[in-house]
PDB file of C-alpha atoms and ligand atoms in Angstrom:
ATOM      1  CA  UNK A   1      -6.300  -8.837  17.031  1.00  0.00           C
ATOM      2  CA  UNK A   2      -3.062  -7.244  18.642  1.00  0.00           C
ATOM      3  CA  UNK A   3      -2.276  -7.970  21.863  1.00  0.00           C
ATOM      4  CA  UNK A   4       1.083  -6.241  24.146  1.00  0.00           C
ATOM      5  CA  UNK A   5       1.341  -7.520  27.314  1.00  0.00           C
ATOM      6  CA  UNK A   6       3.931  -5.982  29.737  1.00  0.00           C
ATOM      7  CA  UNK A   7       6.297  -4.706  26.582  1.00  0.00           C
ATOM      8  CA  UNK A   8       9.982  -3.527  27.539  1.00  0.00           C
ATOM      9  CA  UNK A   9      12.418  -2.102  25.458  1.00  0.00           C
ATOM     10  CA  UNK A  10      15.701  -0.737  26.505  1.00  0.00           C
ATOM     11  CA  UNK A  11      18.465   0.573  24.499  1.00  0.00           C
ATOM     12  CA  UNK A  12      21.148   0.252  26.814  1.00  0.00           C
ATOM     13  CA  UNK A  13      20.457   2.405  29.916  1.00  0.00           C
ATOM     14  CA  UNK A  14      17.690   4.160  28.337  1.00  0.00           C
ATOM     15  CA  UNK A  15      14.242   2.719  29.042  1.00  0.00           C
ATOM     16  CA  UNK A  16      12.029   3.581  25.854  1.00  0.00           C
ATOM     17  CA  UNK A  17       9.077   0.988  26.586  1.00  0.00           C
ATOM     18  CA  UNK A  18       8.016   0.373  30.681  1.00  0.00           C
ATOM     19  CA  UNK A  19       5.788  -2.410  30.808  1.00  0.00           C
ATOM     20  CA  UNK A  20       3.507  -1.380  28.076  1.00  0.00           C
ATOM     21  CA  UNK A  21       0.127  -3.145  27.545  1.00  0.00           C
ATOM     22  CA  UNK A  22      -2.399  -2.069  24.487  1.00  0.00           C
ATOM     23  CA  UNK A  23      -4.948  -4.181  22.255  1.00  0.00           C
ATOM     24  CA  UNK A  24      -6.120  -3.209  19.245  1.00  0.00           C
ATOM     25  CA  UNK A  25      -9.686  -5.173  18.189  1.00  0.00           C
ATOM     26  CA  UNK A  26      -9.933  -5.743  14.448  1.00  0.00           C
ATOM     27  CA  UNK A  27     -11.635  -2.829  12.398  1.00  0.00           C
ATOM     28  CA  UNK A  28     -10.088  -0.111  15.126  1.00  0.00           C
ATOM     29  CA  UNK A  29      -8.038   3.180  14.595  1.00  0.00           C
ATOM     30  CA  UNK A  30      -6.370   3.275  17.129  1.00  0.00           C
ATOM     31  CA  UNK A  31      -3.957   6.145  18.611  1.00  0.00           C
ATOM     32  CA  UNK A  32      -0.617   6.076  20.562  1.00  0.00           C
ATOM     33  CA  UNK A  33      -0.431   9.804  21.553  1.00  0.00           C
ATOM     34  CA  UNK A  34       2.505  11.450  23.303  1.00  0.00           C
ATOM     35  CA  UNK A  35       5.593  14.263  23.572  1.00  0.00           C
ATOM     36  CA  UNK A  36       8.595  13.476  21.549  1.00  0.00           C
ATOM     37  CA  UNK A  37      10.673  10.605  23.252  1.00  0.00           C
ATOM     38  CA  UNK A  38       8.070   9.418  25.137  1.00  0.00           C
ATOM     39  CA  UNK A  39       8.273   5.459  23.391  1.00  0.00           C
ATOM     40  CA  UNK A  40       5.745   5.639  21.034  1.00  0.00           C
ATOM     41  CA  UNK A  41       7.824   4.580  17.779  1.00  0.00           C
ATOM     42  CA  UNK A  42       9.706   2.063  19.791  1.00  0.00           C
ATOM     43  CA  UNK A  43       6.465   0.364  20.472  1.00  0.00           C
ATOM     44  CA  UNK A  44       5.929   0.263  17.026  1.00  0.00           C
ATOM     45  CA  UNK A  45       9.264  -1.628  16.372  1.00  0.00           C
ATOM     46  CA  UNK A  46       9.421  -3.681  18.615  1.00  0.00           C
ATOM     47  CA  UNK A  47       5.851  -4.718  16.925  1.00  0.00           C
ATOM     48  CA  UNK A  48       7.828  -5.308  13.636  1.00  0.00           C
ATOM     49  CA  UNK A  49       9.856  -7.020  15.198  1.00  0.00           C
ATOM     50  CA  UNK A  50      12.732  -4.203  14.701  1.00  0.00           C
ATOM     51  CA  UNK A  51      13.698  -3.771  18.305  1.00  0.00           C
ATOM     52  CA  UNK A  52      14.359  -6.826  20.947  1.00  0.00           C
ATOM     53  CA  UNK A  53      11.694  -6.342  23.751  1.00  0.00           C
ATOM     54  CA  UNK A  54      13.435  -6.555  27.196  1.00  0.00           C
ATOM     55  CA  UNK A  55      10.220  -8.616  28.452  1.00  0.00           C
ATOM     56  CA  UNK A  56       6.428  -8.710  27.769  1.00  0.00           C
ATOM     57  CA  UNK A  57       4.824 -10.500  24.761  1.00  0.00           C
ATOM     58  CA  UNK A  58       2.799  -9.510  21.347  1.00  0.00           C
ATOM     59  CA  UNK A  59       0.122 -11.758  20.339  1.00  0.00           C
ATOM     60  CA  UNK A  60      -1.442 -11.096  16.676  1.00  0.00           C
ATOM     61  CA  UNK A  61      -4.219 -12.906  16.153  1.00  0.00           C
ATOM     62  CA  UNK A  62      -3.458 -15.442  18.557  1.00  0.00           C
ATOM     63  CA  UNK A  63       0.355 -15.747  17.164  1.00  0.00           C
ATOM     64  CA  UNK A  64       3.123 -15.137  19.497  1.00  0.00           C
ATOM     65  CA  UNK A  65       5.411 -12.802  17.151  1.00  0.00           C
ATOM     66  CA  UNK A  66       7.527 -10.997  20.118  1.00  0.00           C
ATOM     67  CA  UNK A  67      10.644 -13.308  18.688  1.00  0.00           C
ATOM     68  CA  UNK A  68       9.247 -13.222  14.941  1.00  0.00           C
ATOM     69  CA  UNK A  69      11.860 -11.779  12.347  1.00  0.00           C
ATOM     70  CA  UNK A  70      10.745  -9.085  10.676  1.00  0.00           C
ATOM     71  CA  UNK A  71       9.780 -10.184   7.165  1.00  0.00           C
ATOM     72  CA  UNK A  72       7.617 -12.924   9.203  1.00  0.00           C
ATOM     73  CA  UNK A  73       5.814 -10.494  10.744  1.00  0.00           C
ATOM     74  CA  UNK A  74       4.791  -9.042   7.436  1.00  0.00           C
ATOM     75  CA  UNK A  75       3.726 -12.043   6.114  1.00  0.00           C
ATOM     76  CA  UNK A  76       1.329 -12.461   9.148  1.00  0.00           C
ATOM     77  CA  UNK A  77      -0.258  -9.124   7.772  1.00  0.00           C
ATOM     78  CA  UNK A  78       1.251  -6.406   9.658  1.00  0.00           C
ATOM     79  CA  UNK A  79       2.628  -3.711   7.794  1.00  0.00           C
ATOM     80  CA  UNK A  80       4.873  -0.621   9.616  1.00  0.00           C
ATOM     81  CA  UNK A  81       5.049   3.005   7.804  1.00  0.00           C
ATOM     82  CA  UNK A  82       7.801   4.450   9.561  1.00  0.00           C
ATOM     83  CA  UNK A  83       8.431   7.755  10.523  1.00  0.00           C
ATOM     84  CA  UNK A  84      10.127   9.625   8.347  1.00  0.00           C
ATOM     85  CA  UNK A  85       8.658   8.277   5.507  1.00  0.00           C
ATOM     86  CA  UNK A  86      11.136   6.117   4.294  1.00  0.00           C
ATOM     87  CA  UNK A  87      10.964   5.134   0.305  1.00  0.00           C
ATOM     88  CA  UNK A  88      13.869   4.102  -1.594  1.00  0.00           C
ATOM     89  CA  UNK A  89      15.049   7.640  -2.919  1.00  0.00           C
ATOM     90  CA  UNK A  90      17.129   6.203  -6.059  1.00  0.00           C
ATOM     91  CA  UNK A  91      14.933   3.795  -6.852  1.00  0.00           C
ATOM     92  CA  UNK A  92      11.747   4.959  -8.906  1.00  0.00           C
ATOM     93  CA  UNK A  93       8.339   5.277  -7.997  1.00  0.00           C
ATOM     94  CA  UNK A  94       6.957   2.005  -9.360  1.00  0.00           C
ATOM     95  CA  UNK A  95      10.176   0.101  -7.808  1.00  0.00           C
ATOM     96  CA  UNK A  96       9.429   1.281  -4.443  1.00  0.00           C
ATOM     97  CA  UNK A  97       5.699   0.257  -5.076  1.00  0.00           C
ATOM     98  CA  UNK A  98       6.844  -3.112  -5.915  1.00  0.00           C
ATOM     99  CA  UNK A  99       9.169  -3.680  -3.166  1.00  0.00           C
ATOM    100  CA  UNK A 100       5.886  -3.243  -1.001  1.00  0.00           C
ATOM    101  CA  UNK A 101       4.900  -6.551  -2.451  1.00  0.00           C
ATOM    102  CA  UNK A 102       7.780  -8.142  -2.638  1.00  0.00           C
ATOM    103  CA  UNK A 103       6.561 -11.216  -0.260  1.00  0.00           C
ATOM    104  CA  UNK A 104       3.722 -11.563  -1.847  1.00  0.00           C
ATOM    105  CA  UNK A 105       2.594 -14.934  -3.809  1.00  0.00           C
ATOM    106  CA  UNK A 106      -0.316 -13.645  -5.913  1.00  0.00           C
ATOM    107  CA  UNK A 107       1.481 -11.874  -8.217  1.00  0.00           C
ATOM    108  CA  UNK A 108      -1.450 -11.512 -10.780  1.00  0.00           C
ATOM    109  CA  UNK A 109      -3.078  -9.726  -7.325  1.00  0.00           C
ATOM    110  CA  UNK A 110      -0.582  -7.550  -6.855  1.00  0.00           C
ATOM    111  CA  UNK A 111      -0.302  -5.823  -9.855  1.00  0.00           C
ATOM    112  CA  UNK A 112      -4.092  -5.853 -10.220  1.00  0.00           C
ATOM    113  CA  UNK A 113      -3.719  -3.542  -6.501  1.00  0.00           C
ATOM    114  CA  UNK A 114      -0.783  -1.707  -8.106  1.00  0.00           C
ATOM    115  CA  UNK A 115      -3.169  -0.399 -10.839  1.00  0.00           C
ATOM    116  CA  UNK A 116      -5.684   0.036  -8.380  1.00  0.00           C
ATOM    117  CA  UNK A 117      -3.332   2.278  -6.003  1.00  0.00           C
ATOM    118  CA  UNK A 118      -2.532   4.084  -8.844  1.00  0.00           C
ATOM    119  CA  UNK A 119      -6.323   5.037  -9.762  1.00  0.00           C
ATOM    120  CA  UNK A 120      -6.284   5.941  -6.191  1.00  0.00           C
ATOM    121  CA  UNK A 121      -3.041   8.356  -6.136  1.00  0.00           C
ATOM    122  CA  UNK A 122      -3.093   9.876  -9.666  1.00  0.00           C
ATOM    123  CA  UNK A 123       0.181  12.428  -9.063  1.00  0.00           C
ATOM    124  CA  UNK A 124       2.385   8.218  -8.532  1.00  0.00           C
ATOM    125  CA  UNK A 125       1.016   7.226 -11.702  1.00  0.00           C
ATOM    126  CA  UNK A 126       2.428  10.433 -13.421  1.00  0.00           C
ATOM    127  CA  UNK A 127       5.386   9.598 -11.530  1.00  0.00           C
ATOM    128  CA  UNK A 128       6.004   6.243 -11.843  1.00  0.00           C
ATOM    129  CA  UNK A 129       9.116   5.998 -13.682  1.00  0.00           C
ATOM    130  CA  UNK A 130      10.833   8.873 -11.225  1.00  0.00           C
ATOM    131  CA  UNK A 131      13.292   8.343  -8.708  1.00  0.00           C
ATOM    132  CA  UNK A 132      11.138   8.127  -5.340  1.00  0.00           C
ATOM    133  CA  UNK A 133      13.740  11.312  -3.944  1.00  0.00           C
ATOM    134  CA  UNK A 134      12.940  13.657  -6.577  1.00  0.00           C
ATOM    135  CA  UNK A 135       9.231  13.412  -5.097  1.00  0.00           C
ATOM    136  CA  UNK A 136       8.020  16.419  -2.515  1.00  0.00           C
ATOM    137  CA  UNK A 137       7.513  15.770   1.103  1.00  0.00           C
ATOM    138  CA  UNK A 138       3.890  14.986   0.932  1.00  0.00           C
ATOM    139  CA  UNK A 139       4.209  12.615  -2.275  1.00  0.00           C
ATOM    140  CA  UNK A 140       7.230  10.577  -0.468  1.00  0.00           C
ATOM    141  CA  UNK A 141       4.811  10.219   2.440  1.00  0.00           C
ATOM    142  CA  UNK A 142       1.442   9.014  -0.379  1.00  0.00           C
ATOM    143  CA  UNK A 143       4.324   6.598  -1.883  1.00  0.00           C
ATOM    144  CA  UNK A 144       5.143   5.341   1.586  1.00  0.00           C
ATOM    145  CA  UNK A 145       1.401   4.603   2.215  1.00  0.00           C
ATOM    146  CA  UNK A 146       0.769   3.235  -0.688  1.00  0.00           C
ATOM    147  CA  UNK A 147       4.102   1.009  -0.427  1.00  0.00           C
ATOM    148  CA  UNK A 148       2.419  -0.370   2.554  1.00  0.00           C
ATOM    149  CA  UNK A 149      -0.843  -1.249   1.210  1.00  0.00           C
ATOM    150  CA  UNK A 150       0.667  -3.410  -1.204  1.00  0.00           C
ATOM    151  CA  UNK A 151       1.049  -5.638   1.248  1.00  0.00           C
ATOM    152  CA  UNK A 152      -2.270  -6.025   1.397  1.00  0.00           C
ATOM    153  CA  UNK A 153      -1.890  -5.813   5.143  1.00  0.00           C
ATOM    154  CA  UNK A 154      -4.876  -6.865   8.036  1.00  0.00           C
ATOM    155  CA  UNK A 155      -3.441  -4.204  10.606  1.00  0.00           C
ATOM    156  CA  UNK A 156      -1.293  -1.053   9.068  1.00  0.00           C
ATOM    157  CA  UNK A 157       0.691   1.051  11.452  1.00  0.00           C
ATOM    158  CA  UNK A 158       1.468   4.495  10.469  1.00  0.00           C
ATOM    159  CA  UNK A 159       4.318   6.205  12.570  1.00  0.00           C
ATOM    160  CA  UNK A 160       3.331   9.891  12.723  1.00  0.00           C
ATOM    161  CA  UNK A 161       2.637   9.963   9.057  1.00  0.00           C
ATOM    162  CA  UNK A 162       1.459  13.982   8.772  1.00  0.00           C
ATOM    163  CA  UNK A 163       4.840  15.254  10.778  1.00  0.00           C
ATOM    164  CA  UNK A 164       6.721  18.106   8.705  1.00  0.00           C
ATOM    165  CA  UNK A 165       4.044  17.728   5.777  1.00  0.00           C
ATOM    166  CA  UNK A 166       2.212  20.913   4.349  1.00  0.00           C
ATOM    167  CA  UNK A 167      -1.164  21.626   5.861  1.00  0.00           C
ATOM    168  CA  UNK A 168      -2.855  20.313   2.824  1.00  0.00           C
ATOM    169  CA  UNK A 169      -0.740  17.150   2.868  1.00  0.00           C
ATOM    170  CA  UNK A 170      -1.835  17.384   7.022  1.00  0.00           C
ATOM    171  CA  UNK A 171      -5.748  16.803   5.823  1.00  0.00           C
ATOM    172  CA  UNK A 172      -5.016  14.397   3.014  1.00  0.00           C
ATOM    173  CA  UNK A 173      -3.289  12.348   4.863  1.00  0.00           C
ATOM    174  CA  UNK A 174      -5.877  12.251   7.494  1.00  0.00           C
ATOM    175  CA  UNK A 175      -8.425  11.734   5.325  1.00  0.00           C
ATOM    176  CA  UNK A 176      -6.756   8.390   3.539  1.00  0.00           C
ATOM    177  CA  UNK A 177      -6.085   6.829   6.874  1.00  0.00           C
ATOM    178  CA  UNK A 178      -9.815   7.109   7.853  1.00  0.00           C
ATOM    179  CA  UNK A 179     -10.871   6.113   4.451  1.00  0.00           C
ATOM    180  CA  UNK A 180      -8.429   2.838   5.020  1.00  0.00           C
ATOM    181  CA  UNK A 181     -10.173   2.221   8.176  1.00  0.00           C
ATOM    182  CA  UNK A 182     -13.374   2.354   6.422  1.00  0.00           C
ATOM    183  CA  UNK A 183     -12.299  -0.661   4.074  1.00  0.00           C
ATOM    184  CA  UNK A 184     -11.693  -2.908   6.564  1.00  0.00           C
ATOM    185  CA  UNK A 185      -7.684  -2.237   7.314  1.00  0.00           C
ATOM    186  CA  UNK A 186      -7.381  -1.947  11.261  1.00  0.00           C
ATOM    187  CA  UNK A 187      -5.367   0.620  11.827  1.00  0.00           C
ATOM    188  CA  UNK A 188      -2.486   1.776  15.288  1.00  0.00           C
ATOM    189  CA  UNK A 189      -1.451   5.240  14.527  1.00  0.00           C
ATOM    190  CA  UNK A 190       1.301   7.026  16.243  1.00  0.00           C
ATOM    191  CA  UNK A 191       0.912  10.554  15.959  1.00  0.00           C
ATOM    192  CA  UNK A 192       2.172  14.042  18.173  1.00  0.00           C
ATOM    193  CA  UNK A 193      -0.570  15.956  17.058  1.00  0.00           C
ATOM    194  CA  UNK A 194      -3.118  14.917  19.998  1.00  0.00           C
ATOM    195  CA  UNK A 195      -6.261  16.869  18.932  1.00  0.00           C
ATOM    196  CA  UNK A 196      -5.626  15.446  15.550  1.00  0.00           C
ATOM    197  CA  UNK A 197      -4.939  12.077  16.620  1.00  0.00           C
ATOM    198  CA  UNK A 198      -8.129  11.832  19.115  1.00  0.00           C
ATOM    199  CA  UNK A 199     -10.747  13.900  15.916  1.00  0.00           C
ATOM    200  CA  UNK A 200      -9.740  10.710  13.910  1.00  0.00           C
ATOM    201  CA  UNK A 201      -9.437   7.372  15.975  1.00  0.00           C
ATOM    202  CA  UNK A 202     -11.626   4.923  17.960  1.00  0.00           C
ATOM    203  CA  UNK A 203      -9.235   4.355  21.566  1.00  0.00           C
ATOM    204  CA  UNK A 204      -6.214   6.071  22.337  1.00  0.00           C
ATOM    205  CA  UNK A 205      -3.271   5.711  24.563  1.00  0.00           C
ATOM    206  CA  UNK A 206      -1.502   8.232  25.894  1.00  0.00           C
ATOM    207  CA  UNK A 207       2.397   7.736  26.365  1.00  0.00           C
ATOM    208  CA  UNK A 208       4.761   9.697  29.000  1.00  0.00           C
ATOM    209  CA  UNK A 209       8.290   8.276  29.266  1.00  0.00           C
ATOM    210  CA  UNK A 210       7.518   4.605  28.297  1.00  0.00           C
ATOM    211  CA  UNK A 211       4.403   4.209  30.115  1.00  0.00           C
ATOM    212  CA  UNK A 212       0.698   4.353  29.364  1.00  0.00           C
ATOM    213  CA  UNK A 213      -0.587   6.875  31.582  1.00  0.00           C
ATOM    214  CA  UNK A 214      -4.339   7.333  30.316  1.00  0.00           C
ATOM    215  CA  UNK A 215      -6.088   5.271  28.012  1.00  0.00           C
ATOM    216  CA  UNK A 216      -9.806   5.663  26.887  1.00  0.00           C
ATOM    217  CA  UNK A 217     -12.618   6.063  24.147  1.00  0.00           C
ATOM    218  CA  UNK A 218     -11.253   9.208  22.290  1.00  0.00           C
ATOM    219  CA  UNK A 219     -14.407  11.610  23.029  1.00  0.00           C
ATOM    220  CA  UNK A 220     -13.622  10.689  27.067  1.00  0.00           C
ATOM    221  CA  UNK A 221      -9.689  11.229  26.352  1.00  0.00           C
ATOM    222  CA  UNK A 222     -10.679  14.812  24.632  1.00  0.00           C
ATOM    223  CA  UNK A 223     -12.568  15.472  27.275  1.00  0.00           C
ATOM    224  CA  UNK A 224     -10.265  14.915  30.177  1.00  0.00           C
ATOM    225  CA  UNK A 225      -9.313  17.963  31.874  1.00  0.00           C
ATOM    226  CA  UNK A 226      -5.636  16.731  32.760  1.00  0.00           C
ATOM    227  CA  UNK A 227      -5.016  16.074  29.075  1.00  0.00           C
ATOM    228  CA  UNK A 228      -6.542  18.404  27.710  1.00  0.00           C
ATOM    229  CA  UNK A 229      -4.591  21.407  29.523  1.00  0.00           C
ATOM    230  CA  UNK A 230      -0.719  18.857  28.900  1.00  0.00           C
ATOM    231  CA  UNK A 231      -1.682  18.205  25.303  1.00  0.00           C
ATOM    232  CA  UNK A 232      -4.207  19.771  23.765  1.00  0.00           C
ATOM    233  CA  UNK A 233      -3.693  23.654  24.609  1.00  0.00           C
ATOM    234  CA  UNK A 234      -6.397  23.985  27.838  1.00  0.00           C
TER     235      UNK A 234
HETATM  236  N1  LIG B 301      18.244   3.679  18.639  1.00  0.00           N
HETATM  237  C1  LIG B 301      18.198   4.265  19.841  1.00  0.00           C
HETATM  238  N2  LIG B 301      19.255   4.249  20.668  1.00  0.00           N
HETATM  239  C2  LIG B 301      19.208   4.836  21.892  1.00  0.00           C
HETATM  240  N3  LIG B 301      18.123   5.462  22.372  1.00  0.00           N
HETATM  241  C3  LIG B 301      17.033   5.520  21.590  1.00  0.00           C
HETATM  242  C4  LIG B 301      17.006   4.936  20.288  1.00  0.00           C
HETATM  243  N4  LIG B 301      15.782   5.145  19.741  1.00  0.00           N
HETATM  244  C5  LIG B 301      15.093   5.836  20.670  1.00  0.00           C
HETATM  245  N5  LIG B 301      15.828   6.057  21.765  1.00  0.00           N
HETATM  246  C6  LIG B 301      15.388   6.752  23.010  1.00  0.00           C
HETATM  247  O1  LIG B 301      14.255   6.045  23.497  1.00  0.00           O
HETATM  248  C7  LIG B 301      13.266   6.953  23.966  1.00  0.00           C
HETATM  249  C8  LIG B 301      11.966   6.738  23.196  1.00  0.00           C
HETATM  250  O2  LIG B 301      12.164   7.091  21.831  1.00  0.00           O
HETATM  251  P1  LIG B 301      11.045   6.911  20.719  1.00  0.00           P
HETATM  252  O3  LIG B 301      10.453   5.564  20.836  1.00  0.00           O
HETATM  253  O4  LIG B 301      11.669   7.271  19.425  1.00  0.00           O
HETATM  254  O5  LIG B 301       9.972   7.997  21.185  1.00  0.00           O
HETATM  255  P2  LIG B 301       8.829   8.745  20.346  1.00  0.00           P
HETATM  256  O6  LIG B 301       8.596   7.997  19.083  1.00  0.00           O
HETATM  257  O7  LIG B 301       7.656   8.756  21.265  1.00  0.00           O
HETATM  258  O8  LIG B 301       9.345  10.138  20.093  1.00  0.00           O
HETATM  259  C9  LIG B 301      13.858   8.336  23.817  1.00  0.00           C
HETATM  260  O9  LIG B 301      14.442   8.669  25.038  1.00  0.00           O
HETATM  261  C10 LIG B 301      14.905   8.167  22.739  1.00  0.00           C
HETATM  262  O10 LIG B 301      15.932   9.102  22.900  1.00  0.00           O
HETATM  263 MG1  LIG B 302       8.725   8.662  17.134  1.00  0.00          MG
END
């Protein structure tokens, strides 16, 4: 379904991305796994289309999309929660929700999902007519998730989407991205937290310094001595 071939992505001198190839087969969770810095959210925008790629190419479903602008990208049914769970803080819940579906042409659709997103997160719906800022952390982060499913998208990327959350938020979180999975959304999930990342997904990659230095099914990456003792405490 997604395809990186050779990706590259500088920002001046600094080399984020070094020749970076990953698939991701439709109906996967997949995991990008790695320290801090190590390229993992680049690879993610220059996906979007948000960052240039120095060389390589990204195939989605057959589509080249390495020089696609971002919005096209969208509309080829990739959506990108990024890290830090951006919403719109001034503008209110059900704004934000809507922006999500801004390219969308099936309007009656869209607010059919709306109402369905908001059977689904109960605490938005009470919120709705909020600013998204006066949320807490872990709402922002449901509102940012749910911004991105109203794009309806065929492959949702999630850019460490549990970091700085509550441990309840943690598990929640968790639980909604496997239960996304399970409806049919493939899924690439960038994420710190190894053990957590590997409990949850299909394939993993593990990033050091812009390149992919261990890939594998995510019972064979658990159970690799080298990673387990660098990133999963022995
Ligand atoms: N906008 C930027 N300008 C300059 N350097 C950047 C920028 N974004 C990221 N970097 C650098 O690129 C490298 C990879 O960063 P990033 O992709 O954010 O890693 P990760 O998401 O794995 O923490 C790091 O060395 C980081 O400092
Ligand atoms: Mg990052």
């Amino acid at each position: 379904m997604l395809k990186l071939e050779d990706i590259s992505v500088h920002y001046g001198s600094t080399v984020a991305v070094d020749h970076v190839s990953l698939s991701v087969e439709e109906g996967e969770l997949v995991t990008l796994i790695g320290a801090n810095g190590a390229g993992k959210s680049s690879t993610l925008r220059a996906i979007s289309g948000l960052e240039p790629l120095k060389g390589g190419s990204i195939t989605f479903e057959g589509w080249p999309i390495e020089r696609a602008r971002p919005q096209d990208i969208i509309e080829r049914g990739i959506a990108h929660c990024p890290e830090g769970r951006r919403v719109f803080p001034a503008l209110t819940v059900r704004e934000n929700l809507e922006m999500g579906a801004y390219r969308r042409l099936d309007r009656q659709r869209a607010r059919a999902d709306l109402d369905g997103l908001l059977d689904r997160f109960p605490r938005l719906r009470e919120r709705l007519a909020q600013p998204a800022g006066t949320l807490s952390g872990g709402e922002q982060q449901m509102l940012a998730i749910a911004r991105a499913l109203m794009a309806r998208p065929r492959l949702l990327m999630f850019d460490e989407p549990s970091l700085g959350l509550a441990p309840n938020f943690v598990e929640q979180v968790f639980a909604l991205v496997d239960e996304i999975r399970a409806e049919g959304t493939t899924v690439l999930m960038v994420e710190q937290n190894a053990y957590a990342a590997l409990e949850l997904c299909d394939r993993s990659y593990l990033l050091e310094t812009g390149r992919v230095v261990c890939e594998g099914a995510a019972q064979d990456m658990l159970a690799n001595p080298e990673i387990r003792r660098a990133y999963l405490g022995g």
